Amino acid sequence: MKPQRANSRNDALIEAAAELFASQGYKSTSMRDISKAVGMLPGSIYYHFPSKDDLLLAIYESGVERITETLEAAVEPLVDPWDRLQAGMSAHIRAITQESAYTRVIFRVEPDDVPKYKSQLVALRDRFEAQFKSLVDDLPLAPWVDRHLLRLMILGAGNHARLWFSPDGGNAPEEIGARFCRLVRDSICN
Amino acid sequence: MKPQRANSRNDALIEAAAELFASQGYKSTSMRDISKAVGMLPGSIYYHFPSKDDLLLAIYESGVERITETLEAAVEPLVDPWDRLQAGMSAHIRAITQESAYTRVIFRVEPDDVPKYKSQLVALRDRFEAQFKSLVDDLPLAPWVDRHLLRLMILGAGNHARLWFSPDGGNAPEEIGARFCRLVRDSICN
Amino acid sequence: MKPQRANSRNDALIEAAAELFASQGYKSTSMRDISKAVGMLPGSIYYHFPSKDDLLLAIYESGVERITETLEAAVEPLVDPWDRLQAGMSAHIRAITQESAYTRVIFRVEPDDVPKYKSQLVALRDRFEAQFKSLVDDLPLAPWVDRHLLRLMILGAGNHARLWFSPDGGNAPEEIGARFCRLVRDSICN
Amino acid sequence: MKPQRANSRNDALIEAAAELFASQGYKSTSMRDISKAVGMLPGSIYYHFPSKDDLLLAIYESGVERITETLEAAVEPLVDPWDRLQAGMSAHIRAITQESAYTRVIFRVEPDDVPKYKSQLVALRDRFEAQFKSLVDDLPLAPWVDRHLLRLMILGAGNHARLWFSPDGGNAPEEIGARFCRLVRDSICN
DNA sequence: AATGAATGAGATTTCATTCAT
DNA sequence: TATGAATGAAATCTCATTCAT
């Protein structure tokens, strides 16, 4: 059984691409940028991936796999629905702000940017968002609450963190997740 | 009394560009696309705008002007802080989903896409977000509430609507705004 | 008799163009540059000149007229052939370095830049250079001297001043002309 | 032992560009012209040089290297200062009129044409001109002679040859150099 | 005499991709 | 596995020029 050695360049490549896609966007990142970051020539990338679009697809897939696993792992040991939601929100924010570039790419690059794989990318995003469905569905909520909209609000709030979160100053993702959760949960009125 | 006719082509141009930037993104929209949409040759655009970047900046400026005015108009006649927040959220969602392309561009195109004007674009985004600050600051809230984070949650929830809102099926922006507001305001626990 | 009023804009135009051609070169100067310098729109230039090439031709013609007149005026009152040469060299250097842009254009812009008028531009240059022919022919020279080559040396030395002459520091054109002349005339050996 | 074959296309490219810059000027030569001359597509040039400006800089550098080496080689075996000057002038004229296009470019294309590299181009020109300094400084001259001006005269005379030299009719560069030198050296008066 | 708007050709450059080695 | 060289299409932008008003 061959060790993962063969994939080592492959991994470096996809990782460098993820970093660049996450920070500059998909269209603004050229194959040359990626090749430079990983110390190859542009043409060499095509030994590993058939096209730039496929590179993105691979990153999306890796990213979603990671974020869903992370989320599942964070939520699984907990029982109380609110605890589970809070853990989920924290994991979401962490993934979007601190975790590897893979997860950041998912929210930085829009499926529209890659018509060829648009449906796949949308499906991958959905796969991630679906995890929140059960978290919200399990909550004991007042009957008037629109669970669908609640889920969208939570996701929006989390995704938005990508734009304002700063790792240095202030709070850790877990604290932000907790606070978000409490804002949603408790009556905030005076 | 000569009407603003002279500007009519200019307006058509910027509007077509806004529409394309909003739907395809900045990088994916070529000057050729824009020129075709408005019935010019690509080079002719440069009579009106010195560069593609400047075109985007103009759209951002127009867009922020519009959205801030819309928001101000929606909020101004109201007195009760929660009513004002709800009106603001509704206006936000409407601007992002239904209103002219100008406002949609602001949330579709990221400042990173245009390094030359990044700081200006960030400042324009900030100008819009600042409007929510007073709306949130005026709310009568429990002392434990982090108003800063509350504002970010509201903005995130609103911006996210861009990705899931469908004009045909379902609710109008105003209804979504109202529901979002209630989710935030009331205790949702059972 | 109509006053020169009608030509006033025309003159400003040609002068601005000369200034730009002299400092940036012909190809590097756009009609827009010229129009901006004179406070017109690019299209308006075409009321005065049928094309950019014609503008250059007019400048060349004006320039040669001026420089030949200046040279003639400098030389005419003198009788001694060496005095006349010295005066001619001084006038040449002054024209190339200090005088109006018209004369500077002649040596900055090469006929090759304007195929359409190449022969005319060459002829105009020649017209100027021809003036030196008689100056050199009148010199009392040793029989071994190649007057043709002497003229070319003198012209080359003078034209080259365009590249190193500095109006602030150092000598006036007249002093340079005198020194050049003496270098040629006197035995310079020790 | 592999020969420099890898560079052969590169050399062809730079050589073709030099030929075109020398004959048509920098601005009048398009990348398309160059690519056609060397049998590539325009975009392919950018594999070898990052920009047209860099192409010119490379040519300037090669050209100055060649001309300085040629000049040094011509002068080095000689001892008598006047012999050395004569050899230098001959080499200069040959380089400017007959030698490869590289050297002709240096005097055809002005640093002003490439603002980005203006200072470098000026420095390269200066490097060449500096060689004449020692040639002139070593001459046994009458005390009244301005060696600085003498050098400028010699350089001007030589550079000017670019405009009138004809390889077919008349004299070889060496003969012109010799005659120029004698004009400068001997008293030319009758 | 000049403007405002546009044209059409062409400029430089970028970029994903290919392919022989 | 990767390189070196190139392709071909398309991108942004420039520019001399035109023309109705």
mmCIF file of N, CA and C (backbone and C1' of nucleotides) in Angstrom, chain C residues 6 9 41 44 47-48, chain E residues 1-6:
data_model
loop_
_atom_site.group_PDB
_atom_site.id
_atom_site.type_symbol
_atom_site.label_atom_id
_atom_site.label_comp_id
_atom_site.label_asym_id
_atom_site.label_seq_id
_atom_site.Cartn_x
_atom_site.Cartn_y
_atom_site.Cartn_z
ATOM 1 N N ALA C 6 -8.259 85.579 -36.062
ATOM 2 C CA ALA C 6 -8.780 84.282 -36.472
ATOM 3 C C ALA C 6 -7.774 83.163 -36.213
ATOM 4 N N ARG C 9 -6.393 80.962 -32.025
ATOM 5 C CA ARG C 9 -6.539 79.621 -31.469
ATOM 6 C C ARG C 9 -5.630 78.639 -32.199
ATOM 7 N N LEU C 41 -11.632 70.213 -26.953
ATOM 8 C CA LEU C 41 -11.881 68.781 -27.020
ATOM 9 C C LEU C 41 -11.140 68.225 -28.238
ATOM 10 N N SER C 44 -12.228 68.942 -31.713
ATOM 11 C CA SER C 44 -12.174 70.326 -32.177
ATOM 12 C C SER C 44 -10.891 70.639 -32.934
ATOM 13 N N TYR C 47 -11.005 70.906 -36.706
ATOM 14 C CA TYR C 47 -11.463 72.082 -37.425
ATOM 15 C C TYR C 47 -10.262 72.857 -37.962
ATOM 16 N N HIS C 48 -9.165 72.761 -37.233
ATOM 17 C CA HIS C 48 -7.974 73.539 -37.589
ATOM 18 C C HIS C 48 -6.980 72.768 -38.433
ATOM 19 P P DA E 1 -12.534 80.721 -37.188
ATOM 20 O "O5'" DA E 1 -13.441 79.692 -36.326
ATOM 21 C "C5'" DA E 1 -14.272 80.338 -35.418
ATOM 22 C "C4'" DA E 1 -14.546 79.473 -34.221
ATOM 23 C "C3'" DA E 1 -13.494 78.425 -33.861
ATOM 24 O "O3'" DA E 1 -13.308 78.536 -32.465
ATOM 25 C "C1'" DA E 1 -15.577 77.365 -34.175
ATOM 26 P P DA E 2 -12.319 77.593 -31.714
ATOM 27 O "O5'" DA E 2 -13.355 76.462 -31.274
ATOM 28 C "C5'" DA E 2 -14.413 76.874 -30.392
ATOM 29 C "C4'" DA E 2 -15.320 75.721 -30.142
ATOM 30 C "C3'" DA E 2 -14.668 74.461 -29.578
ATOM 31 O "O3'" DA E 2 -15.066 74.365 -28.226
ATOM 32 C "C1'" DA E 2 -16.358 73.983 -31.180
ATOM 33 P P DT E 3 -14.718 73.035 -27.400
ATOM 34 O "O5'" DT E 3 -16.097 72.269 -27.516
ATOM 35 C "C5'" DT E 3 -17.293 72.961 -27.158
ATOM 36 C "C4'" DT E 3 -18.436 71.971 -27.142
ATOM 37 C "C3'" DT E 3 -18.120 70.684 -26.386
ATOM 38 O "O3'" DT E 3 -19.223 70.400 -25.556
ATOM 39 C "C1'" DT E 3 -18.835 70.176 -28.588
ATOM 40 P P DG E 4 -19.001 69.545 -24.277
ATOM 41 O "O5'" DG E 4 -19.855 68.285 -24.724
ATOM 42 C "C5'" DG E 4 -21.056 68.498 -25.466
ATOM 43 C "C4'" DG E 4 -21.601 67.168 -25.901
ATOM 44 C "C3'" DG E 4 -21.200 65.986 -25.032
ATOM 45 O "O3'" DG E 4 -22.315 65.114 -24.996
ATOM 46 C "C1'" DG E 4 -20.388 65.641 -27.228
ATOM 47 P P DA E 5 -22.231 63.811 -24.161
ATOM 48 O "O5'" DA E 5 -22.053 62.729 -25.311
ATOM 49 C "C5'" DA E 5 -23.069 62.622 -26.306
ATOM 50 C "C4'" DA E 5 -22.598 61.680 -27.370
ATOM 51 C "C3'" DA E 5 -22.143 60.325 -26.827
ATOM 52 O "O3'" DA E 5 -22.974 59.343 -27.408
ATOM 53 C "C1'" DA E 5 -20.604 61.200 -28.426
ATOM 54 P P DA E 6 -22.925 57.914 -26.879
ATOM 55 O "O5'" DA E 6 -21.994 57.226 -27.952
ATOM 56 C "C5'" DA E 6 -22.450 57.303 -29.306
ATOM 57 C "C4'" DA E 6 -21.311 57.115 -30.243
ATOM 58 C "C3'" DA E 6 -20.608 55.770 -30.140
ATOM 59 O "O3'" DA E 6 -21.166 54.917 -31.123
ATOM 60 C "C1'" DA E 6 -19.131 57.598 -30.666
#
